[in-house]
Amino acid sequence: MGFVGLLYVGAVLFINGLMLLGAVEPRSAAPINLFVGALQVITPTYLIFTANGDPAVILNASGLYLFGFTYLYVGINLLAGLDGTGVGWFSLFVAVVAVGYAWANWQLLGSLPFAVIWLYWAFLWALFFLVLGLKREELTRYTGWVTVIEAWVTAAIPAFLLLTGLWREPGITAIALAVVGVVVFGALYARIHPRAPSAPATTPTRTAHPAAG
């Protein structure tokens, strides 16, 4: 059931990334945030209530609320035209906790690929904090592209592979995800991050000697 929700997380991240890039009007992105946000609250609640006290299931499900609340928060903000600083600071909380979930997936749940995916999410939500919480608007375009990429790499594609039984070779998958993340996001930042304008070149001027005629 959680894999179904992950598929639609890909959808909402894709739309939100396009919104940050200016391709989707903000209010029109509100419904998908509310739909997926509600799904990401209902799904973990069901999983926890039917877990029969299994700590691994409860741990896995508990992290879904972080995203469910994010999307509900964003959807309500967009419809009401509210300031985004609240979402931004909540995103900082999500980013910090996501690092903990990365560790838990690696050490407690034995899922290296999802440990790396949680680090992807920690990075993305940290960007949301910078753009919305600290108003670093120069990072908006970069964050939009990172969001679009993560929609597919961390959500839609893994969910489809898991749903179809094609999720294999977790060790290789984890390494590939880590390498792709560092290379792609680093190259993207270098390409589109605005640089400070360089000082105009000046031509040295010849200073007249006091004795010159």
One Martini backbone bead per residue (centre of mass of N, CA, C, O) as a GRO file, in nm:
protein
  213
    1MET     BB    1   0.056   0.063  -0.019
    2GLY     BB    2   0.305   0.256  -0.002
    3PHE     BB    3   0.377   0.238  -0.310
    4VAL     BB    4   0.136   0.393  -0.414
    5GLY     BB    5   0.201   0.659  -0.272
    6LEU     BB    6   0.480   0.698  -0.408
    7LEU     BB    7   0.378   0.743  -0.694
    8TYR     BB    8   0.217   1.017  -0.612
    9VAL     BB    9   0.460   1.171  -0.519
   10GLY     BB   10   0.572   1.204  -0.800
   11ALA     BB   11   0.340   1.382  -0.902
   12VAL     BB   12   0.362   1.621  -0.697
   13LEU     BB   13   0.658   1.689  -0.751
   14PHE     BB   14   0.628   1.754  -1.048
   15ILE     BB   15   0.429   1.990  -1.014
   16ASN     BB   16   0.600   2.158  -0.811
   17GLY     BB   17   0.840   2.195  -0.997
   18LEU     BB   18   0.684   2.345  -1.221
   19MET     BB   19   0.598   2.575  -1.039
   20LEU     BB   20   0.888   2.680  -0.976
   21LEU     BB   21   0.934   2.718  -1.302
   22GLY     BB   22   0.643   2.848  -1.415
   23ALA     BB   23   0.441   2.619  -1.559
   24VAL     BB   24   0.260   2.638  -1.295
   25GLU     BB   25  -0.004   2.746  -1.139
   26PRO     BB   26  -0.036   2.754  -0.808
   27ARG     BB   27  -0.348   2.696  -0.765
   28SER     BB   28  -0.344   2.440  -0.961
   29ALA     BB   29  -0.158   2.271  -0.742
   30ALA     BB   30  -0.340   2.219  -0.491
   31PRO     BB   31  -0.508   1.954  -0.535
   32ILE     BB   32  -0.269   1.747  -0.546
   33ASN     BB   33  -0.170   1.812  -0.261
   34LEU     BB   34  -0.431   1.724  -0.117
   35PHE     BB   35  -0.456   1.437  -0.221
   36VAL     BB   36  -0.170   1.332  -0.135
   37GLY     BB   37  -0.178   1.423   0.156
   38ALA     BB   38  -0.415   1.244   0.238
   39LEU     BB   39  -0.285   0.975   0.154
   40GLN     BB   40  -0.022   1.028   0.350
   41VAL     BB   41  -0.219   0.987   0.607
   42ILE     BB   42  -0.392   0.734   0.565
   43THR     BB   43  -0.180   0.515   0.509
   44PRO     BB   44  -0.015   0.513   0.780
   45THR     BB   45  -0.257   0.469   0.961
   46TYR     BB   46  -0.329   0.191   0.854
   47LEU     BB   47  -0.050   0.053   0.894
   48ILE     BB   48  -0.038   0.094   1.203
   49PHE     BB   49  -0.314  -0.044   1.281
   50THR     BB   50  -0.208  -0.326   1.111
   51ALA     BB   51   0.087  -0.408   1.254
   52ASN     BB   52   0.087  -0.555   1.534
   53GLY     BB   53   0.354  -0.401   1.655
   54ASP     BB   54   0.548  -0.367   1.421
   55PRO     BB   55   0.828  -0.172   1.415
   56ALA     BB   56   0.899  -0.163   1.111
   57VAL     BB   57   0.625  -0.070   1.003
   58ILE     BB   58   0.599   0.183   1.177
   59LEU     BB   59   0.856   0.322   1.086
   60ASN     BB   60   0.790   0.337   0.785
   61ALA     BB   61   0.513   0.492   0.817
   62SER     BB   62   0.589   0.751   0.981
   63GLY     BB   63   0.735   0.915   0.745
   64LEU     BB   64   0.480   0.991   0.570
   65TYR     BB   65   0.378   1.239   0.733
   66LEU     BB   66   0.582   1.448   0.641
   67PHE     BB   67   0.451   1.464   0.349
   68GLY     BB   68   0.155   1.496   0.402
   69PHE     BB   69   0.183   1.769   0.556
   70THR     BB   70   0.322   1.923   0.335
   71TYR     BB   71   0.097   1.906   0.113
   72LEU     BB   72  -0.128   2.028   0.280
   73TYR     BB   73   0.013   2.292   0.339
   74VAL     BB   74   0.051   2.380   0.046
   75GLY     BB   75  -0.244   2.368  -0.050
   76ILE     BB   76  -0.354   2.577   0.152
   77ASN     BB   77  -0.165   2.808   0.081
   78LEU     BB   78  -0.248   2.837  -0.219
   79LEU     BB   79  -0.554   2.894  -0.170
   80ALA     BB   80  -0.500   3.133   0.059
   81GLY     BB   81  -0.234   3.303   0.011
   82LEU     BB   82   0.005   3.230   0.185
   83ASP     BB   83   0.278   3.234   0.344
   84GLY     BB   84   0.583   3.022   0.310
   85THR     BB   85   0.744   3.006   0.587
   86GLY     BB   86   0.613   2.768   0.729
   87VAL     BB   87   0.693   2.555   0.521
   88GLY     BB   88   0.995   2.610   0.538
   89TRP     BB   89   1.037   2.533   0.842
   90PHE     BB   90   0.915   2.254   0.819
   91SER     BB   91   1.130   2.156   0.614
   92LEU     BB   92   1.360   2.153   0.814
   93PHE     BB   93   1.247   1.931   0.988
   94VAL     BB   94   1.235   1.718   0.765
   95ALA     BB   95   1.536   1.716   0.689
   96VAL     BB   96   1.642   1.618   0.962
   97VAL     BB   97   1.465   1.360   0.991
   98ALA     BB   98   1.555   1.224   0.722
   99VAL     BB   99   1.833   1.145   0.823
  100GLY     BB  100   1.726   0.944   1.031
  101TYR     BB  101   1.582   0.760   0.819
  102ALA     BB  102   1.835   0.683   0.670
  103TRP     BB  103   1.966   0.536   0.904
  104ALA     BB  104   1.730   0.335   0.958
  105ASN     BB  105   1.740   0.197   0.677
  106TRP     BB  106   2.034   0.097   0.710
  107GLN     BB  107   2.038  -0.028   1.016
  108LEU     BB  108   1.727  -0.149   1.065
  109LEU     BB  109   1.602  -0.225   0.757
  110GLY     BB  110   1.813  -0.288   0.519
  111SER     BB  111   1.790  -0.014   0.310
  112LEU     BB  112   1.994   0.138   0.101
  113PRO     BB  113   1.824   0.286  -0.113
  114PHE     BB  114   1.642   0.438   0.104
  115ALA     BB  115   1.868   0.585   0.238
  116VAL     BB  116   1.934   0.756  -0.011
  117ILE     BB  117   1.650   0.872  -0.062
  118TRP     BB  118   1.635   1.025   0.208
  119LEU     BB  119   1.868   1.214   0.131
  120TYR     BB  120   1.730   1.343  -0.101
  121TRP     BB  121   1.497   1.460   0.071
  122ALA     BB  122   1.670   1.628   0.257
  123PHE     BB  123   1.778   1.811   0.034
  124LEU     BB  124   1.507   1.917  -0.076
  125TRP     BB  125   1.393   2.033   0.195
  126ALA     BB  126   1.628   2.230   0.231
  127LEU     BB  127   1.555   2.396  -0.018
  128PHE     BB  128   1.275   2.480   0.077
  129PHE     BB  129   1.384   2.639   0.316
  130LEU     BB  130   1.550   2.847   0.157
  131VAL     BB  131   1.318   2.955  -0.028
  132LEU     BB  132   1.083   2.992   0.198
  133GLY     BB  133   1.219   3.063   0.477
  134LEU     BB  134   1.479   3.254   0.353
  135LYS     BB  135   1.433   3.375   0.059
  136ARG     BB  136   1.608   3.215  -0.175
  137GLU     BB  137   1.530   3.296  -0.490
  138GLU     BB  138   1.788   3.202  -0.655
  139LEU     BB  139   1.695   2.881  -0.595
  140THR     BB  140   1.429   2.813  -0.745
  141ARG     BB  141   1.517   2.678  -1.012
  142TYR     BB  142   1.688   2.458  -0.892
  143THR     BB  143   1.464   2.335  -0.715
  144GLY     BB  144   1.275   2.262  -0.947
  145TRP     BB  145   1.466   2.055  -1.085
  146VAL     BB  146   1.508   1.871  -0.842
  147THR     BB  147   1.210   1.798  -0.810
  148VAL     BB  148   1.166   1.666  -1.086
  149ILE     BB  149   1.383   1.449  -1.058
  150GLU     BB  150   1.281   1.322  -0.786
  151ALA     BB  151   1.005   1.229  -0.883
  152TRP     BB  152   1.145   0.987  -1.042
  153VAL     BB  153   1.396   0.872  -0.873
  154THR     BB  154   1.233   0.851  -0.571
  155ALA     BB  155   0.932   0.752  -0.679
  156ALA     BB  156   0.804   0.653  -0.950
  157ILE     BB  157   1.015   0.434  -1.028
  158PRO     BB  158   1.036   0.271  -0.764
  159ALA     BB  159   0.733   0.209  -0.742
  160PHE     BB  160   0.705   0.051  -1.006
  161LEU     BB  161   0.918  -0.166  -0.941
  162LEU     BB  162   0.778  -0.267  -0.681
  163LEU     BB  163   0.492  -0.334  -0.808
  164THR     BB  164   0.640  -0.537  -1.039
  165GLY     BB  165   0.907  -0.686  -0.917
  166LEU     BB  166   1.187  -0.510  -1.030
  167TRP     BB  167   1.334  -0.483  -0.755
  168ARG     BB  168   1.688  -0.493  -0.772
  169GLU     BB  169   1.988  -0.475  -0.657
  170PRO     BB  170   2.035  -0.278  -0.395
  171GLY     BB  171   2.336  -0.207  -0.393
  172ILE     BB  172   2.356  -0.089  -0.680
  173THR     BB  173   2.128   0.115  -0.649
  174ALA     BB  174   2.256   0.284  -0.425
  175ILE     BB  175   2.510   0.370  -0.579
  176ALA     BB  176   2.369   0.498  -0.822
  177LEU     BB  177   2.211   0.711  -0.665
  178ALA     BB  178   2.451   0.856  -0.538
  179VAL     BB  179   2.600   0.933  -0.799
  180VAL     BB  180   2.373   1.081  -0.944
  181GLY     BB  181   2.320   1.298  -0.734
  182VAL     BB  182   2.597   1.435  -0.729
  183VAL     BB  183   2.634   1.487  -1.033
  184VAL     BB  184   2.365   1.621  -1.120
  185PHE     BB  185   2.336   1.844  -0.895
  186GLY     BB  186   2.612   1.968  -0.939
  187ALA     BB  187   2.583   2.040  -1.242
  188LEU     BB  188   2.324   2.206  -1.215
  189TYR     BB  189   2.437   2.424  -1.030
  190ALA     BB  190   2.668   2.517  -1.219
  191ARG     BB  191   2.468   2.602  -1.455
  192ILE     BB  192   2.214   2.781  -1.292
  193HIS     BB  193   2.360   2.936  -1.092
  194PRO     BB  194   2.392   3.244  -0.993
  195ARG     BB  195   2.629   3.479  -1.059
  196ALA     BB  196   2.835   3.707  -0.984
  197PRO     BB  197   2.920   3.988  -1.110
  198SER     BB  198   3.172   4.096  -1.275
  199ALA     BB  199   3.413   4.305  -1.294
  200PRO     BB  200   3.501   4.539  -1.486
  201ALA     BB  201   3.727   4.600  -1.703
  202THR     BB  202   4.032   4.776  -1.675
  203THR     BB  203   4.226   5.035  -1.802
  204PRO     BB  204   4.518   5.133  -1.768
  205THR     BB  205   4.643   5.435  -1.658
  206ARG     BB  206   4.844   5.700  -1.733
  207THR     BB  207   5.054   5.868  -1.526
  208ALA     BB  208   5.159   6.167  -1.491
  209HIS     BB  209   5.444   6.319  -1.464
  210PRO     BB  210   5.533   6.597  -1.299
  211ALA     BB  211   5.765   6.662  -1.534
  212ALA     BB  212   5.573   6.675  -1.743
  213GLY     BB  213   5.454   6.867  -2.032
   0.00000   0.00000   0.00000
